[in-house]
XYZ file of C-alpha atoms in Angstrom:
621
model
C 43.919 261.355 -52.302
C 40.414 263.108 -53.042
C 37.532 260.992 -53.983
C 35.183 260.598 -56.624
C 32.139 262.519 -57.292
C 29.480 261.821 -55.151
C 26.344 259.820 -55.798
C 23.307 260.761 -57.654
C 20.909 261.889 -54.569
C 23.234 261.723 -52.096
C 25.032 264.539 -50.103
C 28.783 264.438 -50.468
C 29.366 265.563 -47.300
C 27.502 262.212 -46.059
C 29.609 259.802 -44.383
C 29.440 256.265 -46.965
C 27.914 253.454 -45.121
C 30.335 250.931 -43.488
C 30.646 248.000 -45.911
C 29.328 244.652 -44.423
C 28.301 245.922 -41.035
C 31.642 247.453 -40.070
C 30.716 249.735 -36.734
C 33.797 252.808 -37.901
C 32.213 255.329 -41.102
C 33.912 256.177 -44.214
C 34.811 259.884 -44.736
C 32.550 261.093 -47.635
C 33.937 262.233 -51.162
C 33.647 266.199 -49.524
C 34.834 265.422 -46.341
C 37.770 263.548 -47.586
C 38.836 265.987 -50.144
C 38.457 268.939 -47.299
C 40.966 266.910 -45.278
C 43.637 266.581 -47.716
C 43.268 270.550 -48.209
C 43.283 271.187 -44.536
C 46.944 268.618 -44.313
C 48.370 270.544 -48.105
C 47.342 274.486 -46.219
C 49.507 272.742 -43.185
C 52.647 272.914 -45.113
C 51.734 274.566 -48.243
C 55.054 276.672 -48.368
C 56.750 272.961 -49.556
C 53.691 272.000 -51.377
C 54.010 275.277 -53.433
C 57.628 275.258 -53.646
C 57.389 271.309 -54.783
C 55.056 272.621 -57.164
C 56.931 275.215 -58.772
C 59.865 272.839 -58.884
C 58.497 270.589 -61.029
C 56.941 273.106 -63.463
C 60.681 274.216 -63.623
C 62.203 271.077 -64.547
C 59.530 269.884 -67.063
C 59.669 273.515 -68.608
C 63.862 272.940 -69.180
C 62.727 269.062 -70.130
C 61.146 271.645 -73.410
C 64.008 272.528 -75.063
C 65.460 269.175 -75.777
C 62.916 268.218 -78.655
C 62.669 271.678 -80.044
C 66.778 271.641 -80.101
C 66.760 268.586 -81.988
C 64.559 270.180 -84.576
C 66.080 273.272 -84.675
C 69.021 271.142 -85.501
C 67.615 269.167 -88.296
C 66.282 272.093 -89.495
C 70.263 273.772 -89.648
C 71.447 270.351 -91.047
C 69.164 270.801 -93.831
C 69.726 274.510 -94.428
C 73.426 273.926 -94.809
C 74.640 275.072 -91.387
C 77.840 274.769 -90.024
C 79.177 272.255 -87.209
C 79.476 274.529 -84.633
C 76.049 275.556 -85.167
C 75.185 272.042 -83.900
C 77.693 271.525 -81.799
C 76.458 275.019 -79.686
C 72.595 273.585 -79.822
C 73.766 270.308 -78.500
C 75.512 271.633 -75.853
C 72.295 273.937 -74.788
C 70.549 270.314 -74.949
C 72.759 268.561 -72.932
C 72.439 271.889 -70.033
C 69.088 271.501 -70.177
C 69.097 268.115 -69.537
C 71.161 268.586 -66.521
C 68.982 270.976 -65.272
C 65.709 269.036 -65.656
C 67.871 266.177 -63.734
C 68.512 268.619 -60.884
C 65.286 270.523 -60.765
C 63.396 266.898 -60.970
C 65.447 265.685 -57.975
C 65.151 268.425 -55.772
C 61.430 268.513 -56.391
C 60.891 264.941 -55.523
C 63.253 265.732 -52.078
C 60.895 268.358 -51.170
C 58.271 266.495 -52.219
C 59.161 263.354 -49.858
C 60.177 265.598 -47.083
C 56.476 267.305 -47.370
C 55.026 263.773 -47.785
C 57.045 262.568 -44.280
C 55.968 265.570 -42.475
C 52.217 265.322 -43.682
C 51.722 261.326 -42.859
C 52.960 261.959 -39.475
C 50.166 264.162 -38.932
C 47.310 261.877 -40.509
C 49.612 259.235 -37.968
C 48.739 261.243 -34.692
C 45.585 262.602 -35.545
C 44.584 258.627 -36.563
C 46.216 258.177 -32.901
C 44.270 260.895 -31.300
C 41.013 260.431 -32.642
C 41.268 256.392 -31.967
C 42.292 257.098 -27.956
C 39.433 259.089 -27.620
C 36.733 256.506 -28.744
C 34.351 255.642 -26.445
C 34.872 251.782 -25.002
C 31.883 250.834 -26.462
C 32.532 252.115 -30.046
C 36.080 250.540 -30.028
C 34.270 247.211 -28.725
C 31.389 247.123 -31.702
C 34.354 248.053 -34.307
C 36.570 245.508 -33.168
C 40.058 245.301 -32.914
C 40.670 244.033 -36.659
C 39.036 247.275 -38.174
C 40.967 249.954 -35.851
C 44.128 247.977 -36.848
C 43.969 247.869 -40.536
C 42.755 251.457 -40.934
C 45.512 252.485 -38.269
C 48.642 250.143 -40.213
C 47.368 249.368 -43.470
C 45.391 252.184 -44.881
C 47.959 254.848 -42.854
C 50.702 252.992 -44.539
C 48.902 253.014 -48.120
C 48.159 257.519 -47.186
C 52.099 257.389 -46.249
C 53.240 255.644 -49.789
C 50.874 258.027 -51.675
C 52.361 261.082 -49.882
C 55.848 260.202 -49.793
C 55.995 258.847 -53.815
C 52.718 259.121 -55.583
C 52.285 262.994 -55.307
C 56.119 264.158 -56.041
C 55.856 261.718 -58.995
C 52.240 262.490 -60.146
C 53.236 266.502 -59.720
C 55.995 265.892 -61.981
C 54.406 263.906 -64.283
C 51.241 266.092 -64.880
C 53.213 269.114 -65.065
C 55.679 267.278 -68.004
C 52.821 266.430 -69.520
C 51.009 269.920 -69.559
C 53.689 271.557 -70.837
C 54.513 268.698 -73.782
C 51.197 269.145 -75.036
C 51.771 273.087 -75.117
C 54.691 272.909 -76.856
C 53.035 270.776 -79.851
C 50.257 273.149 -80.110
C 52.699 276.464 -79.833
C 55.112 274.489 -82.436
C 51.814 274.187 -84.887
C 48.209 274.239 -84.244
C 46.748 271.325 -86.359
C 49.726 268.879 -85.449
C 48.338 270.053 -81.857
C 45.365 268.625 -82.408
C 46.868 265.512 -83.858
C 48.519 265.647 -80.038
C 45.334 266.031 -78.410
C 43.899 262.835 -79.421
C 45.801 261.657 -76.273
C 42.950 262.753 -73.790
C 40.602 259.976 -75.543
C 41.988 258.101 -72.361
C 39.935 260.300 -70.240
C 37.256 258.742 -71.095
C 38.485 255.319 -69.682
C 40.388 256.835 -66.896
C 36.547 258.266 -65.933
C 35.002 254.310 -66.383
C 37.426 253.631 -64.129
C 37.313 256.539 -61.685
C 33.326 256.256 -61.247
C 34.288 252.223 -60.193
C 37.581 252.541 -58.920
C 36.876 254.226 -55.616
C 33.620 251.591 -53.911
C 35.604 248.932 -55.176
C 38.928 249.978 -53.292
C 36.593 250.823 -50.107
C 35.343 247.094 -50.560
C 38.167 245.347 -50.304
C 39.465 247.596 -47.547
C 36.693 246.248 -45.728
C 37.190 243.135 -46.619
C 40.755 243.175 -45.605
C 39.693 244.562 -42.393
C 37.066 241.621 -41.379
C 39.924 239.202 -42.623
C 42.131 240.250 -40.407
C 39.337 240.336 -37.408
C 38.393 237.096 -37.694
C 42.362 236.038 -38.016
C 42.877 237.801 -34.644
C 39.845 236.744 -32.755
C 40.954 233.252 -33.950
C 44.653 233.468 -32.706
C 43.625 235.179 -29.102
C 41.211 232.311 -28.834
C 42.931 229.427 -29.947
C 43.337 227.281 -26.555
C 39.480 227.549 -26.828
C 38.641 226.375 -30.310
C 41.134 223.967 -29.537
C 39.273 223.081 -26.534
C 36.016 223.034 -28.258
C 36.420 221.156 -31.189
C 36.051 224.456 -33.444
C 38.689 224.111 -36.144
C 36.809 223.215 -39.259
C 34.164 226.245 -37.973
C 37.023 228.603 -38.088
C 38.436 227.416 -40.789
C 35.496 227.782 -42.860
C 34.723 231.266 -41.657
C 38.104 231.917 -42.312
C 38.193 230.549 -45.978
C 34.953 232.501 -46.695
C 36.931 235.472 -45.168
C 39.348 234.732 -47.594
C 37.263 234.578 -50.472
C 35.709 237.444 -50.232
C 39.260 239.029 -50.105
C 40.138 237.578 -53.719
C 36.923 238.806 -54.917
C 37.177 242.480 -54.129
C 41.273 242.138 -55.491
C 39.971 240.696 -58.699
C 37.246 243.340 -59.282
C 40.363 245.990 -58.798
C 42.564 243.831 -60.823
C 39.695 243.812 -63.565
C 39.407 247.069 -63.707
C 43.287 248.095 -64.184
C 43.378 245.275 -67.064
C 40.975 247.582 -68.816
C 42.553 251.189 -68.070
C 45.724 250.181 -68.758
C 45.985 248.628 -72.494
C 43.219 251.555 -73.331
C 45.249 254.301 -72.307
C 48.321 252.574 -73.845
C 46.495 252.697 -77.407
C 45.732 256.442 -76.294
C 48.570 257.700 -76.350
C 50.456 255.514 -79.093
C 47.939 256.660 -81.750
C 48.879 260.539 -81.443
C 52.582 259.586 -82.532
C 51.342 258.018 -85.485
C 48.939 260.763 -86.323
C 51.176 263.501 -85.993
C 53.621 261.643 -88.283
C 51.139 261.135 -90.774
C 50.081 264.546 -91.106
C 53.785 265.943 -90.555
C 54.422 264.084 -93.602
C 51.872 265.440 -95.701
C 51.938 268.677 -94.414
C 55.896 268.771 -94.940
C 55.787 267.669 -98.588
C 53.355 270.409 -99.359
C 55.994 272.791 -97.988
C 53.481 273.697 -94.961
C 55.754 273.100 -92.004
C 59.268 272.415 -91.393
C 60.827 268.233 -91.272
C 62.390 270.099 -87.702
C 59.006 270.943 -86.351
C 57.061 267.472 -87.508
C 60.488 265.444 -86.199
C 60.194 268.017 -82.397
C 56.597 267.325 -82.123
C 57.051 263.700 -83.027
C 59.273 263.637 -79.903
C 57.117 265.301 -77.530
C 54.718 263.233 -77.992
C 56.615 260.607 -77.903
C 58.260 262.107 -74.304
C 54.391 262.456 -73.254
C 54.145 258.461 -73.487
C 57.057 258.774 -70.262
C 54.563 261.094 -67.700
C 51.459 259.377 -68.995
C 53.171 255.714 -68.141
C 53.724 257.502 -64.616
C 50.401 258.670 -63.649
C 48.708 255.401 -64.809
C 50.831 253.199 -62.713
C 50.213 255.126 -59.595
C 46.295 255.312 -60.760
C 45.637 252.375 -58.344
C 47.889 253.585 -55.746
C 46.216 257.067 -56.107
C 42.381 255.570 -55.939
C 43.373 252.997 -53.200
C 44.989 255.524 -51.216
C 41.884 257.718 -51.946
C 39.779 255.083 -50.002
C 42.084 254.481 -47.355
C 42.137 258.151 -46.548
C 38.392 258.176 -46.801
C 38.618 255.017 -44.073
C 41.355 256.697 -41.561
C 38.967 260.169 -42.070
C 35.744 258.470 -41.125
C 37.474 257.454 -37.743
C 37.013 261.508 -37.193
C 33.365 260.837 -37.987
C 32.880 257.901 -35.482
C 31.575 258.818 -32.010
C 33.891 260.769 -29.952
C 34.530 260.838 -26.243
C 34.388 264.243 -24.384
C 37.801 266.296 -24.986
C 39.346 269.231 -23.054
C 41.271 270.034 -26.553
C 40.249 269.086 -30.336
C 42.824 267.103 -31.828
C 45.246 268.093 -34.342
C 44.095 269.109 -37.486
C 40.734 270.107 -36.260
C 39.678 273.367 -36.183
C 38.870 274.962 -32.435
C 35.717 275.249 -31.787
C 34.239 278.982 -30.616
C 33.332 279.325 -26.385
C 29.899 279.355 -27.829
C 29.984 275.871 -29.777
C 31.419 273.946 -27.201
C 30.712 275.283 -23.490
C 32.983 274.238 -20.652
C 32.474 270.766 -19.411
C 30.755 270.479 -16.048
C 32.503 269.251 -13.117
C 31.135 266.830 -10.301
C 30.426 269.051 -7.444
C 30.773 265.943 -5.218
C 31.228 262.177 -5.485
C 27.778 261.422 -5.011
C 26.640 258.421 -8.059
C 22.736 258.545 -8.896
C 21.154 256.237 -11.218
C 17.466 257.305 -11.971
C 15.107 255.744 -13.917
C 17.904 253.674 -16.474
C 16.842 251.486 -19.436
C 19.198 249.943 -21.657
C 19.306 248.071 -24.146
C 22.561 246.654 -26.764
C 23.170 247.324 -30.107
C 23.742 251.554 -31.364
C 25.554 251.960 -28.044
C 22.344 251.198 -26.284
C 20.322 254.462 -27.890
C 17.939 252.384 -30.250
C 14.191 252.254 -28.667
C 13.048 249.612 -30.949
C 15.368 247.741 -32.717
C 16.719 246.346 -29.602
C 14.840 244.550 -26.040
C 16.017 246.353 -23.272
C 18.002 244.596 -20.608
C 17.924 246.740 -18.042
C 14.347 248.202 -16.673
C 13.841 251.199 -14.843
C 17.064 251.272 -12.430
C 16.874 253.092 -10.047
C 19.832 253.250 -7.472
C 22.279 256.001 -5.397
C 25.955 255.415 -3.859
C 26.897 257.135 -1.378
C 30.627 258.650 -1.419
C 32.901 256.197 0.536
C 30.213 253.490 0.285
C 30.841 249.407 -0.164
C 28.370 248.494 -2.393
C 27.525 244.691 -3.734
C 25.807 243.348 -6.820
C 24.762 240.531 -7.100
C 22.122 238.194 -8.963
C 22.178 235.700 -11.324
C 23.943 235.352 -14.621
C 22.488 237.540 -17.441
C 21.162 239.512 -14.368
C 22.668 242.376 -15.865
C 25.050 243.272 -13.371
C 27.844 243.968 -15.543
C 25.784 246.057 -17.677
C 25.063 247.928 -14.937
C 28.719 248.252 -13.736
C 29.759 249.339 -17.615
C 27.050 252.607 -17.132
C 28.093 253.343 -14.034
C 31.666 253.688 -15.575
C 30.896 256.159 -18.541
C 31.853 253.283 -20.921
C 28.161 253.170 -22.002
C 25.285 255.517 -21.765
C 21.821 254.635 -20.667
C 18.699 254.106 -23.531
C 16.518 255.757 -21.050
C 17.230 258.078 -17.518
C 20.383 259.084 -16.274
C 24.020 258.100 -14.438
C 25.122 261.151 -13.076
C 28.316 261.561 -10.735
C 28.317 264.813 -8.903
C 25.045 265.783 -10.944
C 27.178 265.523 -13.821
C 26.024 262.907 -16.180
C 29.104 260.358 -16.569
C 29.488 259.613 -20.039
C 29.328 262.660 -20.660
C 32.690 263.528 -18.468
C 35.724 264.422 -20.530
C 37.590 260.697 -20.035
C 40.473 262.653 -18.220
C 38.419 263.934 -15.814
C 36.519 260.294 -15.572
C 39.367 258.356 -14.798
C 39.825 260.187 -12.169
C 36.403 259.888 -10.706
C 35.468 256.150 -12.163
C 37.559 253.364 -12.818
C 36.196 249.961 -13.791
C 38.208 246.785 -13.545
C 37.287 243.157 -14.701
C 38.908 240.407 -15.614
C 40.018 241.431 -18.962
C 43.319 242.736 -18.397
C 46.149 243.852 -21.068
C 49.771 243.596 -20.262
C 52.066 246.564 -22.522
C 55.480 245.849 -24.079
C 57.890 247.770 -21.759
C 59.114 247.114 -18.233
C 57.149 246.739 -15.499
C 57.819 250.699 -14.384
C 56.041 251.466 -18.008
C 52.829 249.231 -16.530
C 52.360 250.893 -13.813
C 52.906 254.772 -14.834
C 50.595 254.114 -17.485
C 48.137 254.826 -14.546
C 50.788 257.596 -12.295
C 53.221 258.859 -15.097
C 54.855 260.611 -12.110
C 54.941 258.167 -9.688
C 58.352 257.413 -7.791
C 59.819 253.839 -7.106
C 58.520 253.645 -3.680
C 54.747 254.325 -4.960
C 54.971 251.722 -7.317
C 56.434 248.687 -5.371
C 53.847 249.995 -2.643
C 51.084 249.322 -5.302
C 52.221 245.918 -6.301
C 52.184 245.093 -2.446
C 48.887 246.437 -1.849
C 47.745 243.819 -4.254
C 49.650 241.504 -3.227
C 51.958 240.913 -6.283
C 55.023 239.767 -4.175
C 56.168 238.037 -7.477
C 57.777 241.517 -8.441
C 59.942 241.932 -5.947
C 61.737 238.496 -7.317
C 61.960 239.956 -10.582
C 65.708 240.529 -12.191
C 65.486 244.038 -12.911
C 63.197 245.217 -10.845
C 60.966 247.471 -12.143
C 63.106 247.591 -15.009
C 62.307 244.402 -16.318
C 60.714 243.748 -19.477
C 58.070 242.314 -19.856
C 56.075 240.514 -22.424
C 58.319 238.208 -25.581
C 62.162 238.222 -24.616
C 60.956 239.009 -21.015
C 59.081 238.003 -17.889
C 55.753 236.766 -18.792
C 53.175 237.219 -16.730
C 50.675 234.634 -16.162
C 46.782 235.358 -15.450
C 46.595 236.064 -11.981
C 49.687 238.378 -12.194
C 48.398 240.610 -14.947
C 45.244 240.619 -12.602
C 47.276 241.652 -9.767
C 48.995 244.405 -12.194
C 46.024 246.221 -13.492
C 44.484 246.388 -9.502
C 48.115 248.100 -8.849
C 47.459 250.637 -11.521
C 44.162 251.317 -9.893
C 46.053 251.773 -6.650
C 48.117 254.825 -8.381
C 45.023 256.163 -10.477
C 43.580 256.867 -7.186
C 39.742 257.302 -8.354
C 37.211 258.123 -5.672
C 34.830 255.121 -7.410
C 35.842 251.480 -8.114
C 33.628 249.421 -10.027
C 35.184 245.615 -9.389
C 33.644 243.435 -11.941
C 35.226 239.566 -11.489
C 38.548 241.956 -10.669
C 40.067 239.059 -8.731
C 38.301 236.096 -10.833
C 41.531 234.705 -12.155
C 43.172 234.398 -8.745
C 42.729 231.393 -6.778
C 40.614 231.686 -3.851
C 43.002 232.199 -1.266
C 44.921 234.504 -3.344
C 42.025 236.253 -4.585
C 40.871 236.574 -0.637
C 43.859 238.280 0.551
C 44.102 240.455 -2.599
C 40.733 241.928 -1.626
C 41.223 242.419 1.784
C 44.292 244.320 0.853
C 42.491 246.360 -1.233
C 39.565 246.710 0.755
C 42.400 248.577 3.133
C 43.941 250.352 0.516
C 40.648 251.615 -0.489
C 39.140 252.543 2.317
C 37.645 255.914 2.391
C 36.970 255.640 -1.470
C 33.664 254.166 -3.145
C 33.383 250.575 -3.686
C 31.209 248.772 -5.866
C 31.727 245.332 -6.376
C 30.039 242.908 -9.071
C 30.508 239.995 -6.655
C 30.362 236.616 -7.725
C 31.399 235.358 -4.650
C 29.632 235.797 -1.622
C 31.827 236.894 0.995
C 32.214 240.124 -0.801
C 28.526 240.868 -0.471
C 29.051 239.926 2.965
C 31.471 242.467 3.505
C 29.957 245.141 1.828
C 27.923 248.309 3.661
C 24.730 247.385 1.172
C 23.953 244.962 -0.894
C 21.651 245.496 -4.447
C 20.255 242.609 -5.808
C 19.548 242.306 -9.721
C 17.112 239.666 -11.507
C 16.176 240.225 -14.959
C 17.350 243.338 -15.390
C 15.882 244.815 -13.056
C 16.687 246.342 -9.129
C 14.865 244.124 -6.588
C 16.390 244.204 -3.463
C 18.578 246.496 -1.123
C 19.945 247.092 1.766
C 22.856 245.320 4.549
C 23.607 241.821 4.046
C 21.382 241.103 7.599
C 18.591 242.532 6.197
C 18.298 240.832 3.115
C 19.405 237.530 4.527
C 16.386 238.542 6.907
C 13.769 239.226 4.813
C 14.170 236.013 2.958
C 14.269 237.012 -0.414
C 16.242 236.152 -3.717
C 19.481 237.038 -1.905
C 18.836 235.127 1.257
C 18.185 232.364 -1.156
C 21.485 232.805 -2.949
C 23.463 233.166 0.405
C 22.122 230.176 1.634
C 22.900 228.038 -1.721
C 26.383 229.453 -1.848
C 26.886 228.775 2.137
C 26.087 225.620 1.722
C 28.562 224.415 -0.567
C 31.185 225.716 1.463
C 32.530 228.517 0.520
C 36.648 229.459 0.444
């Protein structure tokens, strides 16, 4: 699974570029090939015992040819038939022991293979959960996905068949190439003329790799767009967007069949050329065998026993070549799920697996919020390079300046593109300002470990994600301990009566085969698991947007009870929630222009007066 050499000028331990834009890095040629030491030192007992396995059975796979000519050899001399009949029988032991030896190698091989994938599996699992939102967002769900089924699947194959069968095969063909050299130097050389394929097998190694990482990426934006397309089909329905899509996904396509042909190009070389490789040393060794043997140099048993083993060599060689591709894909898929280690990581309390702890003076003790107190000071931000790049990217939010007081109702409000939402996303740790700071506690927030976050700052919009399981698995997500009676007093504090009329309960399923919840309900769910995350900070952003009015009226005055005590800040779209709320802060353009209590501002006769008056007017539910 190691990569090729690195690049003329360029650092192996460098991370390779995404290909086309991708936001998740590629693991470098070093990087990669320290990871698949770090998983082999993991269980290197089986890896060394798999090892030594197969040198076993490809040392007993020896005596077969040499037999044979040994037995020519007694044939010729005049021997006897038990002579032959007692070297047969060591051939046929031997045999049986290469059998067993090979098969037991290849089960401790696939056990070490099962055992090592499910590490790359939870590490891949680890490292993806603690992403930062806005990394996960710019990747996009198609990338995360393929690295996390396809290229974990394509690691898995390589450890659980490649490597047993590539051990076995190298070490066959290591000691074949021995024995012809031990059984008589210059037919040796005549053997050797079998590594002329190296020379191919390094054409194709130098191209192999960039062209497997290419069509891994182009697999990966494939299967973006095909997901973006599905989730969104009512609206390019809607829209009139088929032939769009369908070109974008054609293109998508294409680009698919060219990185497979460049792959499939480059096997159609390696292959026949290696084939010629090592059907030329047969021939050779034959030819000089002959000559050799009719001068009285060597033995017809030795020329007929190296014939053979390099005729058994054809067997390994065959073995390795045909999991070359698997080998060099799996290479670059390992290189993909290793870069997600690379990516931007969220704050952790413990490494993940596989990674090695770092000292007390490396990684200091993350700070803790001495109170609930939220200060923005002086925030710019801007999108694009998780909102750190001065001047690639306009800023869209200018100097923000703004505190929230523990147990506090705050409002925003403003216009669309106001950026009110971007505002609510920095107050939530999901992204971190260009410019100034968003501290909770004087503790800057996206800096929090997300454990510890969650349990200061939630954010909730209208974006909500409904889990395979029952309803009980929904809601613990948020309260893994939580008891019956906390639950169904969650769903009523949101006003989700519809689960009480469920058929199971809490027990039901939900999701395909089960109860599937509409909109509004999934709303209603993800404000319950809120409820039972118990944060001292909500950030509401369009929370109740998919609710009808009424609905969406009495959810919020339940919650405004449930809450009560805790920080509120709602992104309110609708008035009356501003109305409600202890201060109001108006946004325009990005920037902070008004605050205070919804009197005051109605009284002063500003922007928000102005958009109380136009919402008032047209009669608000």
């Amino acid at each position: 699974m190691t990569a090729t050499a690195a690049r003329p000028g360029r650092s192996e331990d460098a991370p390779d570029a995404p290909p086309d834009g991708a936001a998740l890095p590629v693991a470098g040629p070093a990087a990669t090939r320290r990871a698949a030491l770090r998983l082999i030192r993991r269980d290197g007992r089986a890896f060394a015992l798999m090892l030594a396995l197969n040198a076993l059975a490809a040392g007993a796979g020896l005596a077969g040819p040499w037999l044979l000519g040994r037995i020519v050899d007694t044939v010729r001399a005049g021997g006897g038939v038990r002579t032959v009949d007692r070297l047969a029988l060591v051939i046929l032991a031997c045999g049986l022991a290469q059998l067993l030896l090979a098969r037991y190698a290849r089960y401790v091989g696939h056990r070490f293979g099962e055992r090592t994938v499910a590490r790359v599996r939870e590490q891949y699992v680890d490292r993806a959960l603690a992403l930062p939102a806005a990394v996960v967002e710019r990747a996009g769900t198609g990338d995360l996905t393929a690295r996390g089924t396809t290229d974990v699947t394509s690691v898995a194959r390589t450890l659980r068949d490649a490597v047993p069968e590539v051990c076995v095969a190298a070490a066959q063909a290591l000691f074949l190439l021995g024995a012809v050299v031990v059984l008589d130097p210059l037919l040796g050389l005549c053997g050797l003329g079998v590594l002329s394929g190296v020379f191919v097998v390094r054409w194709y190694l130098r191209r192999a790799h960039g062209a497997y990482l290419a069509e891994g990426a182009a697999t990966s934006a494939l299967a973006e767009l095909l997901a973006a397309t599905a989730a969104g089909a009512r609206t390019v329905e809607a829209l009139g967007l088929q032939e769009r899509r369908t070109a974008a996904s054609e293109e998508a396509v294409e680009r698919c069949r060219r990185t497979r042909t460049r792959t499939l190009f480059l096997r159609s070389v390696l292959l026949p050329a290696v084939d010629v490789a090592y059907v030329l040393p047969v021939a050779g060794v034959l030819l000089a065998g002959g000559a050799l043997h009719g001068r009285s140099g060597i033995s017809l048993g030795v020329v007929i026993a190296a014939a053979l083993y390099l005729r058994q060599l054809s067997d390994p060689l065959a073995t390795i070549l045909f999991w070359a591709e698997q080998l060099q894909s799996s290479g670059a898929a390992f290189a993909r799920v290793e870069g997600l280690g690379q990516a931007p990581q969220a704050p952790r309390t413990s490494p993940a697996p596989l990674v090695p702890r770092p000292s007390p003076e490396a990684s200091p003790a993350p700070a803790t919020p001495v109170d609930d107190r939220i200060d923005v000071t002086a925030v710019h931000y801007a999108y694009g390079d998780g909102g750190r790049s001065p001047a690639a990217h306009r800023d869209v939010l200018h100097g923000v300046d703004l505190t929230v007081r523990p147990g506090e109702r705050l409002a925003l409000v403003g216009p669309s593109g106001a950026g009110k939402s971007t505002l609510g996303r920095l107050l939530a740790g999901i992204d971190a300002p260009r410019r100034g700071s968003v501290t909770v506690g004087r503790v800057p927030i996206a800096a929090l470990d997300p454990a510890v976050l969650r349990r200061q700052v939630v954010l909730v919009t209208q974006e909500h994600h409904v889990f395979l399981g029952t309803l009980r698995d929904n809601l613990q997500i948020a309260a893994p301990d939580a008891e019956d009676a906390a639950l169904y007093a969650a769903l009523a504090a949101v006003g989700a009566d519809w689960a009480a009329e469920l058929p199971a309960g809490l027990d039901t399923e939900l999701g395909a085969g089960g109860h599937r919840p509409d909109g509004s309900q999934s709303q209603q769910l993800a404000l319950a698991r809120v409820v039972l995350a118990d944060p001292h900070t909500v950030i509401l952003d369009e929370a109740t947007a998919l609710l009808d009015p009424r609905t969406a009226r009495h959810t919020e005055r339940a919650l405004a009870a449930v809450l009560k005590g805790r920080t509120v800040i709602a992104i309110a779209h609708r008035l009356h929630t501003a109305h409600d709320a202890d201060r109001v802060a108006v946004m325009e353009e990005g920037r902070l222009t008004e605050l205070g209590s919804h009197d005051e501002l109605v009284a002063a006769r500003g922007a928000y007066a102005t958009l109380w008056h136009s919402w008032h007017s047209q009669g608000p539910s």
